Amino acid sequence: ISIDSEHLTKTIRRNFPSDRRTFLESVLQDPDEPDPPTGSIIATARKPVEAVIELEGSKAGDTNGMEDTKGGRTRLALVSTIQFAAALNKLKEDLSVPYRIDNDARPPPSLLADAETANGSPSVVQYNSRVDLDPGSYELTVPRSKPLSPGEILGCTAPRLKDVDAILQDRYLADGRFHLEAIMIANPDLPAFRYDPYSKKLTRERYDHHEMRLLRGNAVKEAKETLPDLLGRHEVVSNVNYQELEPNPQVWGVVLGTLGRQGSLRQMEAILRQLETYGCRTCSVPSLAPVTPSHIPYMPILLSELSPAKLALFNQGSEKDGHITTFVQTSCPRLSIDWGYAFDKPLLNPYEAAIALGLARSWEETDELKEVESQPLAPQPRGVYPMDFYETGSVWA
C-alpha cells in the first residue's frame, strides 16, 4: 500500500531535529511532563545552517569530534507491517541526505491543529518549509527478524535493536498499535512514535511495561504453585511409600488453536512432552525417580477462539474429577500478554510455560549466561520480555 511519502518525510523533518543532542533534549521530554497538545510540533526541528554543513560529511556513528556521546546525527529505526514495507526504503532514502530547501517552491504545507473552525473542521497551522523543516540528514536503520522482510514486524515477533540510540524513536508505519507494541515490548527503553498514513498524524506511543511484566510474572508464579512438589518429598521422612501417594488432581490444559494457521501442532507436542517428563527432570534423587510421579496430568484442547467464558466451562465439574489449574495456549503469544489477566486461571504462552517448568529463564532474571542444559533459551537482558516467537532459530518457531 502506497502512502504520501512526501508528507511523511516533511513530518519527520518538522518534528525531529537531525542533530542527536538536540533531539534527545527537545523531543524526549521527562515522562512526567505532559505530551504536547494535538496539532503542535513535537520539537523545533530547525537548526543553524553551520551545523548542517558540518553534518553533511559525517559518517554513520560519527560524533563530529564531540566528546559527548550524545552528539552526531539522530538515529532512527524504521519498522512497519508488510503492507507498508515499501515506504521504508523511500523514507530512508529521503532522510539519509540533506534536504534541499531551495528546490521547494510550492506554498507552505499545513499542520492539523487541536482547535476547530466554526464549521467544525480542524484548523491548521501554517509552516514554511524554508524555516521549519530540518535540512540535515539522519542515521537510519531498517532492522530485520528473519524470515520476515526487512523492517517488517508481527504482533509476536520484533527485533532487539542494536547500534541505535539508547533513547530512540522507532518509526512505525501502520494503521494500529498491535504490531507496534511488539517492538515496544522487545525494546522497553526506546521511545516509539507512530505515523498513521490515513489520518497523517504523528503520535508518541507509550506502553506500561511494569504492569505487563507484573501481570505475566504473577501468572507464571501461580502456574508454578500448581506443579507437583517432587523436590521436597524425600526431605520429609525416609520411610514414606511414594507409590501410595495420591496422584496430583491438578490438570494443565494445553490449547491448540484451530483458527487459520494460528495453532502450532509441533509446539503443542513439545509442550506435552515437557509435561510428561517433568518429574524425570526435576527429581534430584535418582533412587526416587522411578517411584515418583513423573508427569503433570494434562488435557489437550482444540479451540478456534479463546475466551474467559469458554475456558471457564472446563472447571464446572466436581474437583474430585480433577480440574484445570493452568492453561497453555499456542494460538498467539499476545493472547496471554494482552488478555491473560481476564481469565480465571493462568493462561500461558509457550515461553511462559517453559519458564514455569524450569526450561527457560524468566525476563526477571539477570542477564548473566548460565550454562544450564535444561534451559535452551539464549540469555535476555534483565527486564526484557523477548518477542522472537516467529524468528528463525527461535525455539518457539
CSV table of C-alpha atoms in Angstrom, one decimal:
chain,number,residue,atom,x,y,z
A,1,ILE,CA,0.0,0.0,0.0
A,2,SER,CA,1.5,3.3,-1.0
A,3,ILE,CA,1.5,6.3,1.2
A,4,ASP,CA,2.2,10.0,0.9
A,5,SER,CA,5.9,9.8,1.3
A,6,GLU,CA,6.5,13.5,0.9
A,7,HIS,CA,4.1,14.3,3.8
A,8,LEU,CA,5.8,11.6,5.9
A,9,THR,CA,9.3,13.0,5.2
A,10,LYS,CA,8.3,16.5,5.9
A,11,THR,CA,6.5,15.4,9.1
A,12,ILE,CA,9.8,13.9,10.4
A,13,ARG,CA,11.8,17.0,9.5
A,14,ARG,CA,9.2,19.2,11.0
A,15,ASN,CA,9.2,17.4,14.4
A,16,PHE,CA,12.6,15.7,14.8
A,17,PRO,CA,15.9,17.6,14.8
A,18,SER,CA,18.6,15.7,12.8
A,19,ASP,CA,21.1,16.7,15.5
A,20,ARG,CA,21.1,13.9,18.0
A,21,ARG,CA,21.8,16.0,21.1
A,22,THR,CA,19.0,18.5,20.2
A,23,PHE,CA,16.7,15.6,19.5
A,24,LEU,CA,17.4,14.0,22.9
A,25,GLU,CA,17.0,17.3,24.7
A,26,SER,CA,13.9,18.7,23.0
A,27,VAL,CA,11.9,15.6,21.8
A,28,LEU,CA,12.4,13.1,24.6
A,29,GLN,CA,10.9,15.1,27.4
A,30,ASP,CA,10.5,13.9,31.0
A,31,PRO,CA,7.9,11.1,31.2
A,32,ASP,CA,6.2,13.0,34.0
A,33,GLU,CA,5.7,16.0,31.7
A,34,PRO,CA,2.5,16.1,29.6
A,35,ASP,CA,2.8,15.5,25.9
A,36,PRO,CA,2.5,18.4,23.5
A,37,PRO,CA,-1.1,19.2,22.6
A,38,THR,CA,-2.6,17.7,19.4
A,39,GLY,CA,-1.6,19.6,16.4
A,40,SER,CA,1.6,21.2,17.8
A,41,ILE,CA,5.0,20.2,16.7
A,42,ILE,CA,7.0,17.8,18.9
A,43,ALA,CA,10.1,19.9,18.8
A,44,THR,CA,11.5,22.9,17.0
A,45,ALA,CA,13.4,21.0,14.3
A,46,ARG,CA,15.2,23.8,12.5
A,47,LYS,CA,18.9,24.1,13.5
A,48,PRO,CA,21.6,26.5,12.4
A,49,VAL,CA,23.0,26.2,8.9
A,50,GLU,CA,26.5,25.8,10.2
A,51,ALA,CA,25.5,22.6,11.9
A,52,VAL,CA,24.0,21.3,8.7
A,53,ILE,CA,27.2,21.8,6.8
A,54,GLU,CA,29.2,20.1,9.5
A,55,LEU,CA,27.0,17.1,9.4
A,56,GLU,CA,26.9,16.7,5.6
A,57,GLY,CA,30.3,15.0,5.5
A,58,SER,CA,29.8,12.8,8.6
A,59,LYS,CA,29.6,9.1,8.5
A,60,ALA,CA,27.3,6.7,10.4
A,61,GLY,CA,28.2,6.8,14.1
A,62,ASP,CA,30.5,9.9,13.7
A,63,THR,CA,30.2,12.3,16.6
A,64,ASN,CA,31.8,15.2,14.7
A,65,GLY,CA,34.7,15.4,17.1
A,66,MET,CA,32.4,15.9,20.1
A,67,GLU,CA,33.4,14.0,23.2
A,68,ASP,CA,29.8,13.9,24.3
A,69,THR,CA,28.4,10.5,23.2
A,70,LYS,CA,25.0,12.2,22.5
A,71,GLY,CA,26.5,14.1,19.5
A,72,GLY,CA,26.1,13.2,15.9
A,73,ARG,CA,23.1,12.5,13.8
A,74,THR,CA,19.7,11.4,15.2
A,75,ARG,CA,19.5,7.6,14.7
A,76,LEU,CA,16.1,6.2,13.8
A,77,ALA,CA,14.9,2.6,13.4
A,78,LEU,CA,12.3,2.1,10.7
A,79,VAL,CA,9.7,-0.7,11.1
A,80,SER,CA,6.3,-1.4,9.6
A,81,THR,CA,3.8,-4.1,8.8
A,82,ILE,CA,4.2,-5.8,5.5
A,83,GLN,CA,1.5,-3.6,3.8
A,84,PHE,CA,3.6,-0.5,4.1
A,85,ALA,CA,7.1,-2.0,3.9
A,86,ALA,CA,7.8,-0.4,0.6
A,87,ALA,CA,7.6,3.0,2.2
A,88,LEU,CA,10.5,2.3,4.5
A,89,ASN,CA,13.2,2.4,1.8
A,90,LYS,CA,11.8,5.6,0.3
A,91,LEU,CA,11.8,7.2,3.8
A,92,LYS,CA,15.3,6.0,4.4
A,93,GLU,CA,16.4,7.4,1.1
A,94,ASP,CA,14.8,10.8,1.7
A,95,LEU,CA,16.1,11.3,5.2
A,96,SER,CA,19.6,9.9,4.7
A,97,VAL,CA,20.6,13.0,2.7
A,98,PRO,CA,20.3,16.7,3.5
A,99,TYR,CA,17.1,18.4,2.4
A,100,ARG,CA,17.4,20.8,-0.5
A,101,ILE,CA,15.1,23.6,0.7
A,102,ASP,CA,15.8,25.8,-2.4
A,103,ASN,CA,14.1,23.3,-4.6
A,104,ASP,CA,10.8,23.6,-2.7
A,105,ALA,CA,8.9,26.4,-4.3
A,106,ARG,CA,5.4,25.3,-3.5
A,107,PRO,CA,3.2,27.1,-1.0
A,108,PRO,CA,3.8,26.2,2.7
A,109,PRO,CA,2.0,23.0,3.8
A,110,SER,CA,-0.3,22.9,6.8
A,111,LEU,CA,-0.4,21.1,10.1
A,112,LEU,CA,-3.6,20.0,11.8
A,113,ALA,CA,-4.3,21.8,15.0
A,114,ASP,CA,-6.3,20.9,18.1
A,115,ALA,CA,-8.8,23.7,17.7
A,116,GLU,CA,-11.7,23.6,15.2
A,117,THR,CA,-13.1,26.3,12.9
A,118,ALA,CA,-16.7,27.5,13.0
A,119,ASN,CA,-17.8,24.8,10.6
A,120,GLY,CA,-16.4,22.0,12.7
A,121,SER,CA,-13.4,21.2,10.5
A,122,PRO,CA,-9.9,21.1,12.1
A,123,SER,CA,-8.0,24.4,12.0
A,124,VAL,CA,-4.5,24.4,10.5
A,125,VAL,CA,-1.2,25.9,11.5
A,126,GLN,CA,0.8,27.2,8.5
A,127,TYR,CA,4.5,26.4,8.4
A,128,ASN,CA,7.2,27.4,6.0
A,129,SER,CA,9.5,24.7,4.7
A,130,ARG,CA,12.3,27.2,4.3
A,131,VAL,CA,12.2,27.8,8.1
A,132,ASP,CA,10.5,25.0,9.9
A,133,LEU,CA,11.9,21.8,8.2
A,134,ASP,CA,15.2,20.4,9.4
A,135,PRO,CA,17.5,20.3,6.4
A,136,GLY,CA,20.0,17.9,7.9
A,137,SER,CA,20.5,14.1,7.4
A,138,TYR,CA,19.5,11.3,9.7
A,139,GLU,CA,21.2,8.0,10.5
A,140,LEU,CA,18.6,5.3,9.7
A,141,THR,CA,18.4,1.5,10.1
A,142,VAL,CA,15.8,-1.0,8.9
A,143,PRO,CA,16.1,-3.9,11.3
A,144,ARG,CA,15.1,-7.4,10.4
A,145,SER,CA,13.9,-10.6,12.1
A,146,LYS,CA,14.3,-13.4,9.6
A,147,PRO,CA,12.3,-14.9,7.9
A,148,LEU,CA,10.3,-11.6,7.9
A,149,SER,CA,11.1,-8.9,5.3
A,150,PRO,CA,13.5,-6.0,6.3
A,151,GLY,CA,11.6,-3.7,8.6
A,152,GLU,CA,8.6,-6.0,8.9
A,153,ILE,CA,7.3,-6.8,12.4
A,154,LEU,CA,4.5,-9.0,13.7
A,155,GLY,CA,2.5,-8.8,16.9
A,156,CYS,CA,4.7,-11.5,18.4
A,157,THR,CA,7.9,-11.0,16.5
A,158,ALA,CA,10.1,-7.9,16.6
A,159,PRO,CA,13.9,-7.5,16.7
A,160,ARG,CA,16.1,-6.3,19.6
A,161,LEU,CA,17.6,-3.0,18.3
A,162,LYS,CA,21.3,-2.6,18.3
A,163,ASP,CA,23.7,0.1,17.2
A,164,VAL,CA,21.0,2.7,17.8
A,165,ASP,CA,20.5,5.4,20.5
A,166,ALA,CA,19.8,4.1,23.9
A,167,ILE,CA,16.9,6.6,23.9
A,168,LEU,CA,15.5,6.4,20.4
A,169,GLN,CA,12.2,6.7,18.5
A,170,ASP,CA,11.1,3.8,16.4
A,171,ARG,CA,9.4,4.9,13.2
A,172,TYR,CA,6.3,2.8,12.7
A,173,LEU,CA,4.2,3.0,9.6
A,174,ALA,CA,0.9,1.2,10.1
A,175,ASP,CA,-2.7,1.6,11.0
A,176,GLY,CA,-2.8,0.4,14.6
A,177,ARG,CA,-0.9,-0.3,17.8
A,178,PHE,CA,-0.9,-4.1,17.9
A,179,HIS,CA,2.3,-4.7,15.9
A,180,LEU,CA,4.0,-1.6,17.2
A,181,GLU,CA,3.6,-2.9,20.8
A,182,ALA,CA,5.7,-5.9,19.9
A,183,ILE,CA,8.8,-3.8,19.2
A,184,MET,CA,8.0,-1.7,22.2
A,185,ILE,CA,7.9,-4.8,24.4
A,186,ALA,CA,11.2,-6.0,22.9
A,187,ASN,CA,12.8,-2.6,23.4
A,188,PRO,CA,11.4,-1.2,26.6
A,189,ASP,CA,14.0,1.6,26.9
A,190,LEU,CA,13.3,3.0,23.5
A,191,PRO,CA,10.5,5.6,22.9
A,192,ALA,CA,8.2,4.8,20.0
A,193,PHE,CA,6.4,7.1,17.6
A,194,ARG,CA,3.6,6.1,15.2
A,195,TYR,CA,2.8,7.7,11.9
A,196,ASP,CA,-0.8,6.9,10.7
A,197,PRO,CA,-0.8,7.0,6.9
A,198,TYR,CA,-4.5,7.5,6.8
A,199,SER,CA,-5.0,10.4,9.2
A,200,LYS,CA,-1.4,11.6,8.6
A,201,LYS,CA,-0.8,12.1,12.2
A,202,LEU,CA,2.4,11.5,14.1
A,203,THR,CA,1.9,10.4,17.7
A,204,ARG,CA,4.1,9.4,20.6
A,205,GLU,CA,3.1,5.9,21.8
A,206,ARG,CA,3.7,4.5,25.3
A,207,TYR,CA,3.4,1.1,26.9
A,208,ASP,CA,3.1,0.1,30.6
A,209,HIS,CA,6.0,-2.4,30.7
A,210,HIS,CA,5.9,-2.6,34.5
A,211,GLU,CA,2.2,-3.6,34.6
A,212,MET,CA,2.7,-6.2,31.8
A,213,ARG,CA,5.7,-7.8,33.5
A,214,LEU,CA,3.9,-7.8,36.9
A,215,LEU,CA,0.7,-9.5,35.4
A,216,ARG,CA,2.7,-12.1,33.4
A,217,GLY,CA,5.0,-12.7,36.3
A,218,ASN,CA,2.1,-13.4,38.6
A,219,ALA,CA,0.5,-15.8,36.1
A,220,VAL,CA,3.8,-17.8,35.9
A,221,LYS,CA,4.1,-17.8,39.7
A,222,GLU,CA,0.5,-19.0,40.0
A,223,ALA,CA,1.1,-21.8,37.5
A,224,LYS,CA,4.3,-22.9,39.3
A,225,GLU,CA,2.3,-23.3,42.5
A,226,THR,CA,0.2,-26.0,40.8
A,227,LEU,CA,3.2,-28.1,39.9
A,228,PRO,CA,3.8,-31.4,41.9
A,229,ASP,CA,6.2,-30.9,44.8
A,230,LEU,CA,8.7,-33.5,43.6
A,231,LEU,CA,11.8,-32.0,45.1
A,232,GLY,CA,10.8,-31.8,48.7
A,233,ARG,CA,9.1,-35.1,49.3
A,234,HIS,CA,12.3,-37.0,50.1
A,235,GLU,CA,13.2,-34.5,52.7
A,236,VAL,CA,10.2,-35.1,55.0
A,237,VAL,CA,10.7,-38.7,56.1
A,238,SER,CA,12.7,-41.6,54.7
A,239,ASN,CA,10.2,-44.4,55.1
A,240,VAL,CA,7.3,-42.9,53.0
A,241,ASN,CA,5.9,-45.2,50.4
A,242,TYR,CA,5.9,-42.9,47.4
A,243,GLN,CA,3.8,-45.3,45.3
A,244,GLU,CA,0.9,-44.8,47.8
A,245,LEU,CA,0.9,-41.1,47.5
A,246,GLU,CA,-2.3,-39.7,45.9
A,247,PRO,CA,-1.8,-38.5,42.3
A,248,ASN,CA,-1.9,-34.8,41.7
A,249,PRO,CA,-5.5,-33.9,40.9
A,250,GLN,CA,-4.4,-30.7,39.2
A,251,VAL,CA,-4.5,-30.8,35.4
A,252,TRP,CA,-2.9,-28.5,32.8
A,253,GLY,CA,-5.0,-27.7,29.7
A,254,VAL,CA,-3.0,-27.4,26.5
A,255,VAL,CA,-4.9,-25.5,23.8
A,256,LEU,CA,-4.2,-25.9,20.1
A,257,GLY,CA,-5.7,-23.0,18.1
A,258,THR,CA,-7.6,-24.2,15.1
A,259,LEU,CA,-8.3,-20.7,13.6
A,260,GLY,CA,-6.5,-20.5,10.3
A,261,ARG,CA,-2.8,-21.2,10.8
A,262,GLN,CA,-2.6,-19.8,14.3
A,263,GLY,CA,-2.1,-23.1,16.2
A,264,SER,CA,1.3,-24.9,16.0
A,265,LEU,CA,0.9,-28.7,16.3
A,266,ARG,CA,4.7,-29.1,16.8
A,267,GLN,CA,4.6,-26.5,19.6
A,268,MET,CA,1.8,-28.3,21.3
A,269,GLU,CA,3.6,-31.7,21.0
A,270,ALA,CA,6.7,-30.1,22.6
A,271,ILE,CA,4.6,-28.7,25.5
A,272,LEU,CA,3.0,-32.1,26.1
A,273,ARG,CA,6.5,-33.8,26.2
A,274,GLN,CA,7.6,-31.2,28.7
A,275,LEU,CA,4.6,-32.0,30.9
A,276,GLU,CA,5.1,-35.8,30.5
A,277,THR,CA,8.8,-35.6,31.5
A,278,TYR,CA,8.5,-33.0,34.3
A,279,GLY,CA,9.1,-35.4,37.2
A,280,CYS,CA,12.1,-37.1,35.5
A,281,ARG,CA,13.8,-33.7,35.1
A,282,THR,CA,13.1,-32.2,38.5
A,283,CYS,CA,13.6,-35.1,40.8
A,284,SER,CA,17.1,-34.6,42.2
A,285,VAL,CA,17.4,-38.0,43.9
A,286,PRO,CA,18.0,-40.8,41.3
A,287,SER,CA,16.7,-43.5,43.6
A,288,LEU,CA,13.3,-41.8,43.9
A,289,ALA,CA,12.8,-41.1,40.2
A,290,PRO,CA,11.3,-44.5,39.3
A,291,VAL,CA,8.7,-44.2,42.1
A,292,THR,CA,7.9,-40.5,41.9
A,293,PRO,CA,5.1,-39.3,39.7
A,294,SER,CA,6.9,-38.4,36.5
A,295,HIS,CA,4.4,-36.2,34.7
A,296,ILE,CA,1.9,-33.4,35.0
A,297,PRO,CA,-1.6,-34.5,34.1
A,298,TYR,CA,-2.8,-32.6,31.0
A,299,MET,CA,-5.8,-32.3,28.8
A,300,PRO,CA,-5.4,-31.5,25.1
A,301,ILE,CA,-7.9,-28.9,23.9
A,302,LEU,CA,-8.8,-27.7,20.4
A,303,LEU,CA,-10.4,-24.3,20.1
A,304,SER,CA,-10.9,-21.9,17.3
A,305,GLU,CA,-11.3,-18.9,19.6
A,306,LEU,CA,-10.3,-18.4,23.3
A,307,SER,CA,-12.4,-16.5,25.8
A,308,PRO,CA,-12.7,-16.5,29.5
A,309,ALA,CA,-16.2,-17.9,29.3
A,310,LYS,CA,-15.1,-20.8,27.2
A,311,LEU,CA,-12.2,-21.8,29.3
A,312,ALA,CA,-14.3,-21.4,32.5
A,313,LEU,CA,-16.5,-24.3,31.2
A,314,PHE,CA,-13.7,-26.8,31.8
A,315,ASN,CA,-13.8,-26.3,35.5
A,316,GLN,CA,-17.5,-26.6,36.2
A,317,GLY,CA,-17.4,-30.2,37.3
A,318,SER,CA,-16.5,-31.7,40.7
A,319,GLU,CA,-13.0,-31.2,42.0
A,320,LYS,CA,-12.7,-34.9,42.7
A,321,ASP,CA,-12.9,-35.4,38.9
A,322,GLY,CA,-9.9,-33.1,38.5
A,323,HIS,CA,-9.9,-29.6,37.4
A,324,ILE,CA,-7.7,-27.5,35.1
A,325,THR,CA,-5.4,-25.2,37.1
A,326,THR,CA,-3.3,-23.8,34.2
A,327,PHE,CA,-3.9,-23.3,30.5
A,328,VAL,CA,-1.2,-23.1,27.9
A,329,GLN,CA,-2.3,-21.8,24.5
A,330,THR,CA,-0.4,-22.0,21.2
A,331,SER,CA,-2.8,-19.7,19.2
A,332,CYS,CA,-1.0,-16.4,19.7
A,333,PRO,CA,1.5,-15.3,22.4
A,334,ARG,CA,-0.1,-11.9,22.6
A,335,LEU,CA,-3.4,-13.5,23.7
A,336,SER,CA,-1.7,-14.3,27.0
A,337,ILE,CA,0.2,-11.0,27.2
A,338,ASP,CA,-2.7,-8.7,26.3
A,339,TRP,CA,-5.7,-10.6,27.8
A,340,GLY,CA,-4.4,-13.1,30.2
A,341,TYR,CA,-5.5,-11.1,33.2
A,342,ALA,CA,-9.2,-11.6,32.2
A,343,PHE,CA,-9.1,-15.4,32.7
A,344,ASP,CA,-9.8,-17.1,36.0
A,345,LYS,CA,-6.8,-19.4,35.6
A,346,PRO,CA,-3.3,-18.6,34.3
A,347,LEU,CA,-3.2,-18.5,30.5
A,348,LEU,CA,0.4,-19.0,29.5
A,349,ASN,CA,2.0,-18.9,26.1
A,350,PRO,CA,4.8,-21.4,25.3
A,351,TYR,CA,7.6,-19.1,26.5
A,352,GLU,CA,5.9,-18.5,29.9
A,353,ALA,CA,5.1,-22.3,30.2
A,354,ALA,CA,8.8,-23.0,29.7
A,355,ILE,CA,9.6,-20.6,32.5
A,356,ALA,CA,7.1,-22.2,34.8
A,357,LEU,CA,8.5,-25.7,34.0
A,358,GLY,CA,12.1,-24.6,34.5
A,359,LEU,CA,13.1,-24.8,30.9
A,360,ALA,CA,13.6,-21.2,30.2
A,361,ARG,CA,15.0,-18.2,32.0
A,362,SER,CA,12.5,-15.5,33.0
A,363,TRP,CA,12.8,-11.9,31.9
A,364,GLU,CA,13.1,-11.1,35.6
A,365,GLU,CA,16.4,-13.0,36.0
A,366,THR,CA,19.8,-11.5,35.5
A,367,ASP,CA,21.4,-11.4,32.0
A,368,GLU,CA,24.4,-13.4,33.1
A,369,LEU,CA,25.0,-16.5,30.9
A,370,LYS,CA,24.2,-19.7,32.7
A,371,GLU,CA,25.2,-23.0,31.0
A,372,VAL,CA,22.2,-24.9,32.1
A,373,GLU,CA,21.3,-27.8,29.8
A,374,SER,CA,17.6,-27.7,30.7
A,375,GLN,CA,17.3,-24.0,29.7
A,376,PRO,CA,17.5,-23.7,25.9
A,377,LEU,CA,16.8,-20.0,25.6
A,378,ALA,CA,19.6,-17.6,24.9
A,379,PRO,CA,20.1,-15.1,27.8
A,380,GLN,CA,17.9,-12.0,27.6
A,381,PRO,CA,18.7,-8.6,29.2
A,382,ARG,CA,17.1,-8.3,32.6
A,383,GLY,CA,13.6,-6.9,32.3
A,384,VAL,CA,13.2,-7.6,28.6
A,385,TYR,CA,10.3,-9.8,27.5
A,386,PRO,CA,11.5,-11.4,24.2
A,387,MET,CA,9.4,-11.0,21.1
A,388,ASP,CA,11.0,-13.8,19.0
A,389,PHE,CA,8.2,-16.2,18.6
A,390,TYR,CA,8.4,-16.5,14.8
A,391,GLU,CA,12.1,-15.6,14.4
A,392,THR,CA,14.4,-18.0,12.6
A,393,GLY,CA,16.4,-20.1,15.1
A,394,SER,CA,13.9,-19.4,17.9
A,395,VAL,CA,12.9,-22.4,20.0
A,396,TRP,CA,9.3,-21.2,19.6
A,397,ALA,CA,9.4,-21.1,15.7
